[in-house]
Amino acid sequence: MSETRFCCHCAGELRKESTTVGLGFYNVPIWIKNVKVDVCSNCKVRHFDAALLDLIVKLARELRQTSDELGLKIKNVEIEFEMEKEDNKDVYKKVE
């Protein structure tokens, strides 16, 4: 049984949703596919897991530093998480 969580902006109820999001840190555009975030049912604000954001910021920092050292320009970074079968039963039923 999971506890109900609420939005820090409007106190609306949060629900888990798999989505694609685009973030930019250190001038590095990062697209993340199939990431689970909490979305407010009221104001639709996305709430990210702090550990995930920390990982993305560290990745962007390292990519930026390395690309500057090598004289390269980062055009796009794409991360895709594998969908978990149990959490996405309906999607898999449609595919199978």
Coordinates of C-alpha atoms in Angstrom, one line a residue:
M1 CA 0.0 0.0 0.0
S2 CA 1.5 3.3 -1.0
E3 CA 0.9 6.6 0.8
T4 CA -0.9 9.5 -1.0
R5 CA 1.4 12.3 -1.9
F6 CA 0.4 15.9 -2.6
C7 CA 1.7 18.7 -4.8
C8 CA 3.8 21.4 -3.1
H9 CA 2.3 24.0 -5.4
C10 CA -1.4 23.5 -5.0
A11 CA -1.9 20.5 -2.7
G12 CA -3.4 18.4 -5.5
E13 CA -2.9 14.6 -5.4
L14 CA 0.1 13.3 -7.2
R15 CA 0.0 10.2 -9.5
K16 CA 2.8 8.3 -11.1
E17 CA 3.0 8.6 -14.9
S18 CA 5.6 7.4 -17.5
T19 CA 6.5 10.3 -19.8
T20 CA 9.2 11.9 -21.9
V21 CA 10.8 15.0 -20.5
G22 CA 13.4 17.4 -21.8
L23 CA 15.9 19.0 -19.4
G24 CA 18.9 21.3 -19.9
F25 CA 21.8 21.7 -17.5
Y26 CA 25.1 23.2 -18.3
N27 CA 23.8 24.0 -21.8
V28 CA 23.4 20.2 -22.5
P29 CA 20.0 19.2 -23.8
I30 CA 18.9 15.9 -22.3
W31 CA 15.8 14.0 -23.3
I32 CA 14.6 11.2 -21.0
K33 CA 12.1 8.7 -22.3
N34 CA 9.9 6.4 -20.2
V35 CA 10.8 8.1 -17.0
K36 CA 8.3 7.8 -14.1
V37 CA 7.4 11.1 -12.5
D38 CA 4.8 12.3 -10.1
V39 CA 2.2 14.5 -11.9
C40 CA -0.2 16.7 -10.0
S41 CA -3.8 15.9 -10.9
N42 CA -4.7 19.5 -10.4
C43 CA -2.0 21.8 -11.8
K44 CA -0.2 19.2 -13.9
V45 CA 3.3 20.1 -12.5
R46 CA 5.8 17.3 -12.8
H47 CA 7.7 16.3 -9.6
F48 CA 11.0 14.5 -10.2
D49 CA 12.8 12.1 -7.9
A50 CA 15.8 14.0 -6.4
A51 CA 18.2 11.1 -7.0
L52 CA 17.2 11.1 -10.7
L53 CA 17.8 14.9 -11.0
D54 CA 21.1 14.6 -9.2
L55 CA 22.2 11.9 -11.7
I56 CA 21.2 14.0 -14.7
V57 CA 23.0 17.1 -13.4
K58 CA 26.2 15.1 -12.8
L59 CA 25.9 13.5 -16.3
A60 CA 25.4 16.9 -17.9
R61 CA 28.4 18.4 -16.0
E62 CA 30.7 15.6 -17.1
L63 CA 29.5 15.8 -20.7
R64 CA 30.0 19.5 -20.8
Q65 CA 33.5 19.3 -19.2
T66 CA 34.6 16.6 -21.6
S67 CA 33.1 18.2 -24.7
D68 CA 34.9 21.5 -23.8
E69 CA 38.2 19.7 -23.4
L70 CA 37.8 17.9 -26.7
G71 CA 36.4 20.9 -28.5
L72 CA 33.1 19.2 -29.4
K73 CA 29.6 20.6 -29.3
I74 CA 26.8 18.4 -27.8
K75 CA 23.8 18.4 -30.0
N76 CA 21.5 16.1 -28.1
V77 CA 21.6 13.5 -25.3
E78 CA 18.9 10.9 -25.1
I79 CA 18.2 8.5 -22.3
E80 CA 15.5 5.8 -22.5
F81 CA 14.4 3.8 -19.5
E82 CA 13.1 0.3 -20.1
M83 CA 9.3 0.0 -19.4
E84 CA 8.6 -2.4 -16.5
K85 CA 6.1 -5.1 -17.6
E86 CA 4.1 -5.1 -14.3
D87 CA 3.6 -1.3 -14.3
N88 CA 2.6 -1.2 -17.9
K89 CA 0.4 -4.3 -18.3
D90 CA -2.1 -2.5 -20.6
V91 CA 0.6 -1.3 -23.0
Y92 CA 2.0 -4.9 -23.3
K93 CA -1.4 -6.4 -23.8
K94 CA -1.9 -4.1 -26.8
V95 CA 1.5 -5.1 -28.3
E96 CA 1.2 -8.8 -27.7

